[in-house]
Each structure stands twice: as C-alpha cells, then as structure tokens.
Amino acid sequence: MRLTALPIADETTAEVQSLLRIGERETKLETRLRLNVGRRPVHRVRMYIPDSLKLDSVSVPGEFDWTVTDEEGRALLSIYLSAGRDQPFSIQIIGSLGRRQAADDPVLAPKLEVLDVANQKGDIVV
C-alpha cells in the first residue's frame, strides 16, 4: 500500500474594518478583524500592527491569550485561542496610536497585516 500526504491549503480569509478617531491630541484605533475559516481550524492569529499602537484591549469570544512581540523590527500581535475555531469569528482590537504634538500634525493611515491567511481586505473610516 502506498500512502501520500499533502498539506491542506489554507483558505482562511481576513476582513479588517477599522475606525480611526483623530482628536486634537490623541489618535485612537478601533479594529474588527473578521476571519472566515477555511478547511482547517484556526488556533492562532498573527498580525503586524503599527509600532506606535499601544493596545488597550483585545477581545475574542471564548478563552484566549495574546501578546505583542518584536519580529524583524515590527510589532507582531499574536492571539492564541484555547479551542480551535472552525467557523467564522471576529476579533476586536482597541488602542492608541499616541499623542499628537500639535493639532495640525499629519496622521498616517495605520497598516494592519494579517499573517497566515489566503487573502486580506478591509476598510478604514476616519
């Protein structure tokens, strides 16, 4: 008997919806990350976040842990799910992009890059 094993292609997709609140002195970011799970359950979600983003909260239904580390000079948010998810689910991320020195300082659109997904799309509302 001859056996062959092939990896299952990852079909998970990410939809990122962000709200950027620009105030006189501080800029806040609220993001909802919607993951549409493919054929494999998701146990870990990783995404690059802006280096200046200081997280106030990360929220996922069920039990989870999260951490921010430095990977190749970029801030990496890793979320570990206690139970693998095989159905679509959302993650909510809220944080501050820091204090602005002056009200007319330019604000760059934050870039959130979800890793380990087949594709990513999204919107930012200011």
PDB file of C-alpha atoms in Angstrom:
ATOM      1  CA  MET A   1       0.000   0.000   0.000  1.00  0.00           C
ATOM      2  CA  ARG A   2       1.315   3.384  -0.942  1.00  0.00           C
ATOM      3  CA  LEU A   3       0.303   6.478   1.075  1.00  0.00           C
ATOM      4  CA  THR A   4       0.646  10.068   0.062  1.00  0.00           C
ATOM      5  CA  ALA A   5       0.216  13.094   2.305  1.00  0.00           C
ATOM      6  CA  LEU A   6      -0.351  16.625   1.095  1.00  0.00           C
ATOM      7  CA  PRO A   7      -0.845  19.734   3.210  1.00  0.00           C
ATOM      8  CA  ILE A   8      -4.328  21.215   3.186  1.00  0.00           C
ATOM      9  CA  ALA A   9      -4.262  24.607   1.511  1.00  0.00           C
ATOM     10  CA  ASP A  10      -5.140  27.437   3.870  1.00  0.00           C
ATOM     11  CA  GLU A  11      -8.382  29.032   2.735  1.00  0.00           C
ATOM     12  CA  THR A  12      -8.876  31.347   5.701  1.00  0.00           C
ATOM     13  CA  THR A  13      -9.554  34.948   4.696  1.00  0.00           C
ATOM     14  CA  ALA A  14      -9.445  38.143   6.752  1.00  0.00           C
ATOM     15  CA  GLU A  15     -11.607  41.239   6.584  1.00  0.00           C
ATOM     16  CA  VAL A  16     -10.271  44.217   8.538  1.00  0.00           C
ATOM     17  CA  GLN A  17     -12.650  47.057   9.415  1.00  0.00           C
ATOM     18  CA  SER A  18     -11.010  49.952  11.232  1.00  0.00           C
ATOM     19  CA  LEU A  19     -12.252  53.194  12.747  1.00  0.00           C
ATOM     20  CA  LEU A  20      -9.571  55.855  13.160  1.00  0.00           C
ATOM     21  CA  ARG A  21     -10.549  58.554  15.659  1.00  0.00           C
ATOM     22  CA  ILE A  22      -8.370  61.624  15.254  1.00  0.00           C
ATOM     23  CA  GLY A  23      -8.594  64.018  18.171  1.00  0.00           C
ATOM     24  CA  GLU A  24      -6.761  67.246  18.900  1.00  0.00           C
ATOM     25  CA  ARG A  25      -4.108  65.468  20.924  1.00  0.00           C
ATOM     26  CA  GLU A  26      -4.567  61.713  20.525  1.00  0.00           C
ATOM     27  CA  THR A  27      -5.433  59.237  17.785  1.00  0.00           C
ATOM     28  CA  LYS A  28      -7.365  56.067  18.669  1.00  0.00           C
ATOM     29  CA  LEU A  29      -7.815  52.968  16.548  1.00  0.00           C
ATOM     30  CA  GLU A  30     -10.693  50.513  16.818  1.00  0.00           C
ATOM     31  CA  THR A  31     -10.494  47.466  14.573  1.00  0.00           C
ATOM     32  CA  ARG A  32     -12.735  44.489  13.967  1.00  0.00           C
ATOM     33  CA  LEU A  33     -10.959  41.596  12.323  1.00  0.00           C
ATOM     34  CA  ARG A  34     -13.375  39.076  10.812  1.00  0.00           C
ATOM     35  CA  LEU A  35     -11.841  35.697   9.969  1.00  0.00           C
ATOM     36  CA  ASN A  36     -13.659  33.409   7.568  1.00  0.00           C
ATOM     37  CA  VAL A  37     -12.250  29.999   8.399  1.00  0.00           C
ATOM     38  CA  GLY A  38     -11.384  27.569   5.615  1.00  0.00           C
ATOM     39  CA  ARG A  39     -10.978  23.816   5.939  1.00  0.00           C
ATOM     40  CA  ARG A  40      -8.573  23.886   8.896  1.00  0.00           C
ATOM     41  CA  PRO A  41      -9.471  25.167  12.370  1.00  0.00           C
ATOM     42  CA  VAL A  42      -7.705  28.349  13.472  1.00  0.00           C
ATOM     43  CA  HIS A  43      -5.746  28.100  16.741  1.00  0.00           C
ATOM     44  CA  ARG A  44      -3.540  31.171  16.341  1.00  0.00           C
ATOM     45  CA  VAL A  45      -3.979  34.577  14.717  1.00  0.00           C
ATOM     46  CA  ARG A  46      -0.935  36.713  13.984  1.00  0.00           C
ATOM     47  CA  MET A  47      -0.846  40.219  12.614  1.00  0.00           C
ATOM     48  CA  TYR A  48       1.648  43.010  12.222  1.00  0.00           C
ATOM     49  CA  ILE A  49       0.436  46.181  13.905  1.00  0.00           C
ATOM     50  CA  PRO A  50       1.849  49.726  13.837  1.00  0.00           C
ATOM     51  CA  ASP A  51       4.816  50.103  16.195  1.00  0.00           C
ATOM     52  CA  SER A  52       3.152  53.142  17.760  1.00  0.00           C
ATOM     53  CA  LEU A  53      -0.073  51.243  18.613  1.00  0.00           C
ATOM     54  CA  LYS A  54      -0.469  50.779  22.372  1.00  0.00           C
ATOM     55  CA  LEU A  55      -3.228  48.215  22.872  1.00  0.00           C
ATOM     56  CA  ASP A  56      -5.974  48.942  25.394  1.00  0.00           C
ATOM     57  CA  SER A  57      -7.882  45.721  24.749  1.00  0.00           C
ATOM     58  CA  VAL A  58      -8.067  42.640  22.567  1.00  0.00           C
ATOM     59  CA  SER A  59     -11.367  40.790  22.591  1.00  0.00           C
ATOM     60  CA  VAL A  60     -12.257  37.361  21.169  1.00  0.00           C
ATOM     61  CA  PRO A  61     -15.255  35.184  22.084  1.00  0.00           C
ATOM     62  CA  GLY A  62     -14.134  32.316  24.336  1.00  0.00           C
ATOM     63  CA  GLU A  63     -10.842  31.810  26.124  1.00  0.00           C
ATOM     64  CA  PHE A  64      -7.678  33.235  24.601  1.00  0.00           C
ATOM     65  CA  ASP A  65      -4.308  34.799  25.366  1.00  0.00           C
ATOM     66  CA  TRP A  66      -2.496  37.497  23.435  1.00  0.00           C
ATOM     67  CA  THR A  67       0.934  39.030  23.326  1.00  0.00           C
ATOM     68  CA  VAL A  68       2.852  41.654  21.358  1.00  0.00           C
ATOM     69  CA  THR A  69       6.420  40.809  20.383  1.00  0.00           C
ATOM     70  CA  ASP A  70       9.056  42.206  18.059  1.00  0.00           C
ATOM     71  CA  GLU A  71       9.642  40.224  14.869  1.00  0.00           C
ATOM     72  CA  GLU A  72      12.205  41.515  12.406  1.00  0.00           C
ATOM     73  CA  GLY A  73      11.813  45.064  13.735  1.00  0.00           C
ATOM     74  CA  ARG A  74       8.000  45.060  13.506  1.00  0.00           C
ATOM     75  CA  ALA A  75       5.367  44.764  16.238  1.00  0.00           C
ATOM     76  CA  LEU A  76       3.622  41.380  16.000  1.00  0.00           C
ATOM     77  CA  LEU A  77       0.316  40.741  17.779  1.00  0.00           C
ATOM     78  CA  SER A  78      -0.245  37.015  18.403  1.00  0.00           C
ATOM     79  CA  ILE A  79      -3.590  35.713  19.663  1.00  0.00           C
ATOM     80  CA  TYR A  80      -3.758  32.117  20.915  1.00  0.00           C
ATOM     81  CA  LEU A  81      -7.214  30.544  21.007  1.00  0.00           C
ATOM     82  CA  SER A  82      -7.833  27.879  23.674  1.00  0.00           C
ATOM     83  CA  ALA A  83     -10.117  25.974  21.316  1.00  0.00           C
ATOM     84  CA  GLY A  84      -9.606  25.969  17.561  1.00  0.00           C
ATOM     85  CA  ARG A  85     -12.258  27.858  15.585  1.00  0.00           C
ATOM     86  CA  ASP A  86     -13.765  26.172  12.551  1.00  0.00           C
ATOM     87  CA  GLN A  87     -16.493  28.780  11.972  1.00  0.00           C
ATOM     88  CA  PRO A  88     -16.161  32.480  11.106  1.00  0.00           C
ATOM     89  CA  PHE A  89     -15.366  34.682  14.125  1.00  0.00           C
ATOM     90  CA  SER A  90     -14.355  38.242  14.971  1.00  0.00           C
ATOM     91  CA  ILE A  91     -11.580  39.834  16.979  1.00  0.00           C
ATOM     92  CA  GLN A  92     -11.866  43.376  18.326  1.00  0.00           C
ATOM     93  CA  ILE A  93      -8.711  45.441  18.873  1.00  0.00           C
ATOM     94  CA  ILE A  94      -8.724  48.859  20.551  1.00  0.00           C
ATOM     95  CA  GLY A  95      -5.704  51.032  21.167  1.00  0.00           C
ATOM     96  CA  SER A  96      -3.998  54.391  20.940  1.00  0.00           C
ATOM     97  CA  LEU A  97      -1.613  55.498  18.226  1.00  0.00           C
ATOM     98  CA  GLY A  98      -0.074  58.006  20.600  1.00  0.00           C
ATOM     99  CA  ARG A  99      -0.285  61.638  21.496  1.00  0.00           C
ATOM    100  CA  ARG A 100      -0.005  64.245  18.801  1.00  0.00           C
ATOM    101  CA  GLN A 101       2.326  67.179  19.365  1.00  0.00           C
ATOM    102  CA  ALA A 102       0.081  69.642  17.543  1.00  0.00           C
ATOM    103  CA  ALA A 103      -3.450  69.579  16.169  1.00  0.00           C
ATOM    104  CA  ASP A 104      -2.165  70.032  12.607  1.00  0.00           C
ATOM    105  CA  ASP A 105       0.323  67.122  12.739  1.00  0.00           C
ATOM    106  CA  PRO A 106      -0.354  64.678   9.887  1.00  0.00           C
ATOM    107  CA  VAL A 107      -1.817  61.277  10.782  1.00  0.00           C
ATOM    108  CA  LEU A 108      -0.725  58.330   8.699  1.00  0.00           C
ATOM    109  CA  ALA A 109      -3.248  55.584   7.995  1.00  0.00           C
ATOM    110  CA  PRO A 110      -2.319  52.594  10.190  1.00  0.00           C
ATOM    111  CA  LYS A 111      -1.352  49.387   8.405  1.00  0.00           C
ATOM    112  CA  LEU A 112      -2.560  46.087   9.864  1.00  0.00           C
ATOM    113  CA  GLU A 113      -1.232  42.993   8.111  1.00  0.00           C
ATOM    114  CA  VAL A 114      -2.835  39.653   8.990  1.00  0.00           C
ATOM    115  CA  LEU A 115      -0.494  36.696   8.557  1.00  0.00           C
ATOM    116  CA  ASP A 116      -1.299  33.065   7.698  1.00  0.00           C
ATOM    117  CA  VAL A 117      -4.388  33.882   5.601  1.00  0.00           C
ATOM    118  CA  ALA A 118      -5.084  33.335   1.914  1.00  0.00           C
ATOM    119  CA  ASN A 119      -6.087  36.986   1.420  1.00  0.00           C
ATOM    120  CA  GLN A 120      -6.979  40.117   3.317  1.00  0.00           C
ATOM    121  CA  LYS A 121      -9.251  43.041   2.510  1.00  0.00           C
ATOM    122  CA  GLY A 122     -10.593  45.898   4.540  1.00  0.00           C
ATOM    123  CA  ASP A 123     -11.685  49.466   5.072  1.00  0.00           C
ATOM    124  CA  ILE A 124     -10.623  52.364   7.249  1.00  0.00           C
ATOM    125  CA  VAL A 125     -13.135  55.002   8.332  1.00  0.00           C
ATOM    126  CA  VAL A 126     -11.759  58.290   9.652  1.00  0.00           C
TER     127      VAL A 126
END
